PDB file of C-alpha atoms and ligand atoms in Angstrom:
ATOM      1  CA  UNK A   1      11.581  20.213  24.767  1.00 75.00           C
ATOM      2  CA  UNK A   2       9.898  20.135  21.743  1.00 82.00           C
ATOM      3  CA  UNK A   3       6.127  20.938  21.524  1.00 94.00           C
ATOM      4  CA  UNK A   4       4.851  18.104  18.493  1.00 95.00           C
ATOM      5  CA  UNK A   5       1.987  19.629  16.486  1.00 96.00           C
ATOM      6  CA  UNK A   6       0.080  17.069  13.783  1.00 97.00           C
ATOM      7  CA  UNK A   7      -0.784  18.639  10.573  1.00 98.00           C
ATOM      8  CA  UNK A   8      -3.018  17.329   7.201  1.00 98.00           C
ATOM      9  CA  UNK A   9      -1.820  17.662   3.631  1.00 98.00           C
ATOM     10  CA  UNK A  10      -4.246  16.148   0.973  1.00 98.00           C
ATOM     11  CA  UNK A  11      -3.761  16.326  -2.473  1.00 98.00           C
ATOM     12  CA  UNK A  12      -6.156  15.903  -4.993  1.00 98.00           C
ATOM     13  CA  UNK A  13      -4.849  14.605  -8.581  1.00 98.00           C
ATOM     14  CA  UNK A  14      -6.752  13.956 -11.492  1.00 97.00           C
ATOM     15  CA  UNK A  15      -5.184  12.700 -15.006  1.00 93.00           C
ATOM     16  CA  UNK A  16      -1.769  14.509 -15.253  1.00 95.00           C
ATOM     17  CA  UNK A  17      -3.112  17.412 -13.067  1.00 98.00           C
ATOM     18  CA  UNK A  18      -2.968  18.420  -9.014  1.00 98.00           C
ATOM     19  CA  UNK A  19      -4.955  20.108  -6.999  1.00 98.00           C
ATOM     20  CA  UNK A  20      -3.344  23.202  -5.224  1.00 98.00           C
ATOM     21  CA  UNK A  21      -4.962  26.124  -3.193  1.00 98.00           C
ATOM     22  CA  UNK A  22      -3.510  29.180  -2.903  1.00 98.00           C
ATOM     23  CA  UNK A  23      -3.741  30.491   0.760  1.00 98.00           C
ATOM     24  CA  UNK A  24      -5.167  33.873   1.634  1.00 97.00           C
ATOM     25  CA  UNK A  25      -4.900  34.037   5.257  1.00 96.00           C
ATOM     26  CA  UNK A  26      -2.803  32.284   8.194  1.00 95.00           C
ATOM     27  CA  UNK A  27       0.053  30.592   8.151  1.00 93.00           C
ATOM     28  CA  UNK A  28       1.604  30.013   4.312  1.00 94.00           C
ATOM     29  CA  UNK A  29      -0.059  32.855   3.169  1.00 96.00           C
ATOM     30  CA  UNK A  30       0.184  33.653  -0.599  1.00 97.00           C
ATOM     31  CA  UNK A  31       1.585  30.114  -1.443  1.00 97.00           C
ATOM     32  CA  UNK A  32       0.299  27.820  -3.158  1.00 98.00           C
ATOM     33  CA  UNK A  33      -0.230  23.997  -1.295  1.00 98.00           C
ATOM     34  CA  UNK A  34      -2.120  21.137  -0.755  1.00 98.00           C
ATOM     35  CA  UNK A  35      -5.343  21.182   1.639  1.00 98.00           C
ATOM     36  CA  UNK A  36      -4.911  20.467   5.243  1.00 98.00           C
ATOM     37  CA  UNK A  37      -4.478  21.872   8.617  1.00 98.00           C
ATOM     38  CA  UNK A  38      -3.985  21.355  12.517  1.00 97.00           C
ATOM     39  CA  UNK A  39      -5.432  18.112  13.913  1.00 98.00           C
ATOM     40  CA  UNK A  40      -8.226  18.687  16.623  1.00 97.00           C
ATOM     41  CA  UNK A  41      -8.055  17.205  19.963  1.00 95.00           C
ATOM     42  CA  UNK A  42      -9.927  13.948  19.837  1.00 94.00           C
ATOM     43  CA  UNK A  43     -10.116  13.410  15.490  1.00 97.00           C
ATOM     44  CA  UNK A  44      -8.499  11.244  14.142  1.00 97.00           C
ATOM     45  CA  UNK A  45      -5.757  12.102  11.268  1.00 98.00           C
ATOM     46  CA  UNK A  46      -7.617  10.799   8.486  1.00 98.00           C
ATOM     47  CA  UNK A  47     -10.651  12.722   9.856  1.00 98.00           C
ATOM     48  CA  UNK A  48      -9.187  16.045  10.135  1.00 98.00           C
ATOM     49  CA  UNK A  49      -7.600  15.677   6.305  1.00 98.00           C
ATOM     50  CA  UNK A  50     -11.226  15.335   5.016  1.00 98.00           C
ATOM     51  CA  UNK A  51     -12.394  17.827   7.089  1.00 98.00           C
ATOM     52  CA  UNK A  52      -9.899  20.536   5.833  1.00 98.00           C
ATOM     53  CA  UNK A  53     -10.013  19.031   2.606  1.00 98.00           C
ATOM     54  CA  UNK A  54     -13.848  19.975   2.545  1.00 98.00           C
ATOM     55  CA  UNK A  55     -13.707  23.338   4.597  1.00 98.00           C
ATOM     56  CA  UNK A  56     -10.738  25.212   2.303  1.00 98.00           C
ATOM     57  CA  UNK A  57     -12.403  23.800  -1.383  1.00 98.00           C
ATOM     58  CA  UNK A  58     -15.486  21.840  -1.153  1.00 98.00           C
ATOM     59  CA  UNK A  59     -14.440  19.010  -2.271  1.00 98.00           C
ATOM     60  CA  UNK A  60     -15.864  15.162  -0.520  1.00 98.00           C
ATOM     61  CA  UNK A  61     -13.723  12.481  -0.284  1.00 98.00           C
ATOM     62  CA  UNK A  62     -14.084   9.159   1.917  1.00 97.00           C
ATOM     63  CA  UNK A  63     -11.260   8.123   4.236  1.00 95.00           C
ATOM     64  CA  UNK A  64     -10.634   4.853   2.936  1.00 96.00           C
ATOM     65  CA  UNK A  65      -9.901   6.794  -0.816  1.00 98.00           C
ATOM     66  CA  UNK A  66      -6.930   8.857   1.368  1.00 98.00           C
ATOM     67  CA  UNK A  67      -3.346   7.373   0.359  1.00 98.00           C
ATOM     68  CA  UNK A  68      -0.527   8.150   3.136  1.00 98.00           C
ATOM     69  CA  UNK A  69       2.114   8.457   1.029  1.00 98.00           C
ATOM     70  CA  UNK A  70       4.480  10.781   3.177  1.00 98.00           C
ATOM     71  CA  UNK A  71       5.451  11.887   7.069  1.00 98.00           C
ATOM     72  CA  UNK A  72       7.152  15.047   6.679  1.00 98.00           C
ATOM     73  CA  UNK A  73       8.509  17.076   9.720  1.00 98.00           C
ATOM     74  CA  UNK A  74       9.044  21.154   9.666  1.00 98.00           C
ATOM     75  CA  UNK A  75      10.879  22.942  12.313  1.00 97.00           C
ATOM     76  CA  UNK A  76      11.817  26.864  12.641  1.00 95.00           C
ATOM     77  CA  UNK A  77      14.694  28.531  14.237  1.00 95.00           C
ATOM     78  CA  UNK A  78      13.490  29.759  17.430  1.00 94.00           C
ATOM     79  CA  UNK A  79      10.409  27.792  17.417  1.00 93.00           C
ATOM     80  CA  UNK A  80       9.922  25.311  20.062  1.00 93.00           C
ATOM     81  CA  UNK A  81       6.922  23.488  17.888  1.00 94.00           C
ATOM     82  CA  UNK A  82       7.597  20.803  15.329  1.00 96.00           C
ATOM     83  CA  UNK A  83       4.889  20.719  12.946  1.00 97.00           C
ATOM     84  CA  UNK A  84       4.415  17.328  11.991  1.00 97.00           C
ATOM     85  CA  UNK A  85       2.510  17.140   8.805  1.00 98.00           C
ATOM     86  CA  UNK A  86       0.985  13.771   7.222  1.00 98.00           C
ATOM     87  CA  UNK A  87       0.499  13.913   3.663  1.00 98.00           C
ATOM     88  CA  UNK A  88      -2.050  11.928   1.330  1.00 98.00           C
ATOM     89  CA  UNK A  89      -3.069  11.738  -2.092  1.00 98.00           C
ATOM     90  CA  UNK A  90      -6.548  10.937  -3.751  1.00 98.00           C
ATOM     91  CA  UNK A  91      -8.338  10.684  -7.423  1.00 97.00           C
ATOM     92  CA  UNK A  92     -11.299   9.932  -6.052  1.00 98.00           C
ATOM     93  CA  UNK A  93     -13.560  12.848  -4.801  1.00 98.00           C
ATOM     94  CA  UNK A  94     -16.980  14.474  -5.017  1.00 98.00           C
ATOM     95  CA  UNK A  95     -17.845  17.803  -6.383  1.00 98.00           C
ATOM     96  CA  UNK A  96     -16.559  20.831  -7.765  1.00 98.00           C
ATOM     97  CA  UNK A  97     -13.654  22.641  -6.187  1.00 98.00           C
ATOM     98  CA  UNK A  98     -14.531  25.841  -5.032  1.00 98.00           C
ATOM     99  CA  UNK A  99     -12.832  29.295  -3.486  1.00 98.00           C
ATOM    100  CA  UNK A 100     -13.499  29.677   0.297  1.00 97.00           C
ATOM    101  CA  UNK A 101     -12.374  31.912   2.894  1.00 96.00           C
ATOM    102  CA  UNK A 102      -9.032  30.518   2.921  1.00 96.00           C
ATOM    103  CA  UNK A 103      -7.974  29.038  -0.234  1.00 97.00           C
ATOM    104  CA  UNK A 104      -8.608  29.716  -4.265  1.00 98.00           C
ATOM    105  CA  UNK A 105      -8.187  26.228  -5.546  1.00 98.00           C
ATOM    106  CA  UNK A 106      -7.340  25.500  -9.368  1.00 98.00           C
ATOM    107  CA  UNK A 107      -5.802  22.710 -11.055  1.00 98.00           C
ATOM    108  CA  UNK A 108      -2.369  22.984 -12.406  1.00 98.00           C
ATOM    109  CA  UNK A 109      -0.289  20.134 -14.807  1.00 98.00           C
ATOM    110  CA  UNK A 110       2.313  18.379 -12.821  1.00 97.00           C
ATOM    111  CA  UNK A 111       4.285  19.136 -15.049  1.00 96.00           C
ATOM    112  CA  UNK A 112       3.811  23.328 -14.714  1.00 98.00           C
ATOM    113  CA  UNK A 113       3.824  23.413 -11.010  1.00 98.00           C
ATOM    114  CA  UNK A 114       4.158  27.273  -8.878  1.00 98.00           C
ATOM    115  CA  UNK A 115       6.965  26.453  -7.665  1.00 98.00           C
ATOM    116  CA  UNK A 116       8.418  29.882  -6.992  1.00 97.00           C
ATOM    117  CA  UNK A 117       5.479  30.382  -5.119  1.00 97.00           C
ATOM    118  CA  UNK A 118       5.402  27.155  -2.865  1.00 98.00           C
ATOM    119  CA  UNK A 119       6.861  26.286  -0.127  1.00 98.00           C
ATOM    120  CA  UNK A 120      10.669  25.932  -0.345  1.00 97.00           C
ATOM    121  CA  UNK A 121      10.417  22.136   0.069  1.00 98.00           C
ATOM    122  CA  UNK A 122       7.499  21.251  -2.334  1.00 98.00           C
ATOM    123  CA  UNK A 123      10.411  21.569  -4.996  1.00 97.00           C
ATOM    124  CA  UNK A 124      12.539  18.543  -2.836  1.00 98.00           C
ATOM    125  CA  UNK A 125       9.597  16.562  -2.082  1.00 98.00           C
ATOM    126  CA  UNK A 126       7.187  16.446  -4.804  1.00 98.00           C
ATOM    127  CA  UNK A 127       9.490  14.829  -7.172  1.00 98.00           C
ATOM    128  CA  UNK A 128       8.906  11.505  -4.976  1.00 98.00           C
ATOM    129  CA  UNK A 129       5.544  11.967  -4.642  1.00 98.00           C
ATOM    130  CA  UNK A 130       5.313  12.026  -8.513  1.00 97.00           C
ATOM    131  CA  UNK A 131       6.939   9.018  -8.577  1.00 97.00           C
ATOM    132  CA  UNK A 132       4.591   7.320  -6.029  1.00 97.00           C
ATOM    133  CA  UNK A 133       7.240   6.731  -3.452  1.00 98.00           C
ATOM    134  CA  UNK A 134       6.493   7.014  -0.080  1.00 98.00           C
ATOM    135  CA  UNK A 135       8.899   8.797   2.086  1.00 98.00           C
ATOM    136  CA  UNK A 136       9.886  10.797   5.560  1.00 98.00           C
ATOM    137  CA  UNK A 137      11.670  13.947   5.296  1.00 98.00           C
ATOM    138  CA  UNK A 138      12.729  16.553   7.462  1.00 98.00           C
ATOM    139  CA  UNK A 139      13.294  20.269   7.061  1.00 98.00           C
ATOM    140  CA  UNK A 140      14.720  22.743   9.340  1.00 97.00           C
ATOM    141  CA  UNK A 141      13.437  26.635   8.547  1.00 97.00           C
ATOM    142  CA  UNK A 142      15.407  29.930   9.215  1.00 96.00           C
ATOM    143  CA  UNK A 143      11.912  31.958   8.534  1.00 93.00           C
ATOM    144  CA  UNK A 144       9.559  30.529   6.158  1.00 91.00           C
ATOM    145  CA  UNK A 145      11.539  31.198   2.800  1.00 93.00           C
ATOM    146  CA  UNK A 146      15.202  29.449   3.883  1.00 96.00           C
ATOM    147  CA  UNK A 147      15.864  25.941   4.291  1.00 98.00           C
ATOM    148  CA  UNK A 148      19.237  25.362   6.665  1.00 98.00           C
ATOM    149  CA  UNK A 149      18.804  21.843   6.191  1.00 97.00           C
ATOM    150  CA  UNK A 150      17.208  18.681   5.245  1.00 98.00           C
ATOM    151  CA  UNK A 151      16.617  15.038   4.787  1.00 98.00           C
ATOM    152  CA  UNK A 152      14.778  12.659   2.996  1.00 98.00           C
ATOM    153  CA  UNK A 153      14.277   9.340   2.716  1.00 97.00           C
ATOM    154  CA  UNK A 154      12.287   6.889   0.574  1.00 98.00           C
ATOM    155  CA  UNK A 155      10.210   4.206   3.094  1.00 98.00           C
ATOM    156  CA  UNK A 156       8.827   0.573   2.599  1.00 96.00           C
ATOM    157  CA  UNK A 157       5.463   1.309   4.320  1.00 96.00           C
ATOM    158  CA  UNK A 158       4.149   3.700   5.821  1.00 96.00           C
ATOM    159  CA  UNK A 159       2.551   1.489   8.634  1.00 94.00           C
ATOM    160  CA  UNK A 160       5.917   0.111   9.366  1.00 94.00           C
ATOM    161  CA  UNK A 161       7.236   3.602  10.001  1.00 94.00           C
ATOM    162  CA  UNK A 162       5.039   4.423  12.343  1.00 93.00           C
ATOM    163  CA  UNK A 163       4.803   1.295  13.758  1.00 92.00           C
ATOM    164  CA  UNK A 164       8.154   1.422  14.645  1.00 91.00           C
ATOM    165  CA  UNK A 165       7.874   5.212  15.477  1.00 86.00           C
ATOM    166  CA  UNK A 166       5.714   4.291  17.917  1.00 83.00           C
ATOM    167  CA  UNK A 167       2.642   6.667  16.949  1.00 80.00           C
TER     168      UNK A 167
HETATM  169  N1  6U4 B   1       6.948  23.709   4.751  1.00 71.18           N
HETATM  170  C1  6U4 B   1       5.748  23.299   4.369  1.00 71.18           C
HETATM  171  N2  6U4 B   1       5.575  22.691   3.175  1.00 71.18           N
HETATM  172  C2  6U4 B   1       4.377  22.258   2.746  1.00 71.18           C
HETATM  173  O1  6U4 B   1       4.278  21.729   1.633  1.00 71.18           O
HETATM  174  N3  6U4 B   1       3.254  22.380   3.514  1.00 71.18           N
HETATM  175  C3  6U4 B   1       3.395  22.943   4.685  1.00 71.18           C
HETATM  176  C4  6U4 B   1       4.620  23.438   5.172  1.00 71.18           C
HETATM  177  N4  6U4 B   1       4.409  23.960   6.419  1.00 71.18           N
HETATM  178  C5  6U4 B   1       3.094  23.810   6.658  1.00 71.18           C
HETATM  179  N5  6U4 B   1       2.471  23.191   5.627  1.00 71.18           N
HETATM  180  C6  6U4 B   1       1.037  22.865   5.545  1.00 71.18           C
HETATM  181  C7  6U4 B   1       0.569  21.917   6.597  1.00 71.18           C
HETATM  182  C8  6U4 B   1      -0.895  22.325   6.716  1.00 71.18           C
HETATM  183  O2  6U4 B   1      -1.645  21.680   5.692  1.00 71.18           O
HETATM  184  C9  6U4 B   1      -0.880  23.809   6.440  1.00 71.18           C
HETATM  185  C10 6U4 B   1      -0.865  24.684   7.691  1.00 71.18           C
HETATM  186  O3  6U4 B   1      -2.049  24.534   8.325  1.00 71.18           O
HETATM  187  P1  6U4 B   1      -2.845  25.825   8.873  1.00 71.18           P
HETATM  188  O4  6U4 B   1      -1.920  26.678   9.647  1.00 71.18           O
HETATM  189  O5  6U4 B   1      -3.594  26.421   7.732  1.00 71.18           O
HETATM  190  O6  6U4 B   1      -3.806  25.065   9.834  1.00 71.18           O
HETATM  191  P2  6U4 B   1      -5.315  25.394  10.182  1.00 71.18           P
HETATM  192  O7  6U4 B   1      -6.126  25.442   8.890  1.00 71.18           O
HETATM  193  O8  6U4 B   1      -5.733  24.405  11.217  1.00 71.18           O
HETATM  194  O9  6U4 B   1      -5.127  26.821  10.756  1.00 71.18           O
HETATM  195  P3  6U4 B   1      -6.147  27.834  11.375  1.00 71.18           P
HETATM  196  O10 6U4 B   1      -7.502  27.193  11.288  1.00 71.18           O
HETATM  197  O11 6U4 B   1      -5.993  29.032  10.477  1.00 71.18           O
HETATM  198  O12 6U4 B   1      -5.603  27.995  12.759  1.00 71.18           O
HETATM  199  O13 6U4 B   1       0.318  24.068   5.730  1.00 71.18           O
END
């Protein structure tokens, strides 16, 4: 049996630039991401991505500004959890992004991402979310530097997806 775990992603964009935070403790240490992290019992999704959003960089952003855009789903050899991460995209926030505990945030052009210090999939993925397609994709980890396999696939909606999903 597989243990599901629900994750947030958020990323901020502004003009021809991303927001990306580069993680100083836990889990995807000394990579640069998105915002976002486990989903506690009783919040909601959208909830816990502003919450995480605000706690790692400072920023405020309102629920209804949150665009699902992907459903991606991470597992590790040996691991009996799947993380299953929900990713969104905004322009519209409130303040200044600023370094906290866990992340240093800093804008980078789309265009001159970190790649070779991302996550292994950001480099499959973000190519779609550039394009502002909304997908599902699926990666299975040996460690959390090799990728045995994967798949991707561009969706229709996201509510359908789920919908039929049944979450
Ligand atoms: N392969 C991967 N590619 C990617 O782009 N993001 C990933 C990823 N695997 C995990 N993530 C994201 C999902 C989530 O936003 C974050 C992991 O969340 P964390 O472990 O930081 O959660 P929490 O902030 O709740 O943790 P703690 O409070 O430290 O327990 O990393």
């Amino acid at each position: 049996m597989v243990l599901r775990k629900v994750y947030t992603l958020v990323f901020v964009r502004k003009e021809n630039q991303i927001l990306l935070g580069y993680k100083k403790r836990g889990f995807g240490m000394n990579k640069w991401n998105g915002f976002g992290g486990k989903v506690e019992p009783n919040e909601s999704i959208l909830d816990a991505a502003i919450r995480e959003l605000n706690e790692e960089c400072g920023l405020t952003v309102e629920t209804t500004d949150l665009k699902n855009l992907a459903h991606l789903e991470f597992t590790f050899t040996g691991e009996p959890v799947m993380m299953d991460c929900r990713v969104f995209s905004t322009n519209i926030f409130n303040g200044t992004p600023i370094e906290t505990e866990e992340m240093l945030p800093r804008w980078f052009q789309i265009d001159q991402l970190p790649f070779d210090n991302m996550w292994p999939d950001d480099r499959i993925w973000f190519p779609y979310m550039f394009k502002n397609k909304l997908f599902y994709g699926k990666f299975n980890f040996n460690g959390v530097d090799t990728i045995l396999n994967y798949k991707i696939r561009e969706l229709e909606s996201m509510e359908e997806y789920y919908n039929e999903k049944g979450d």
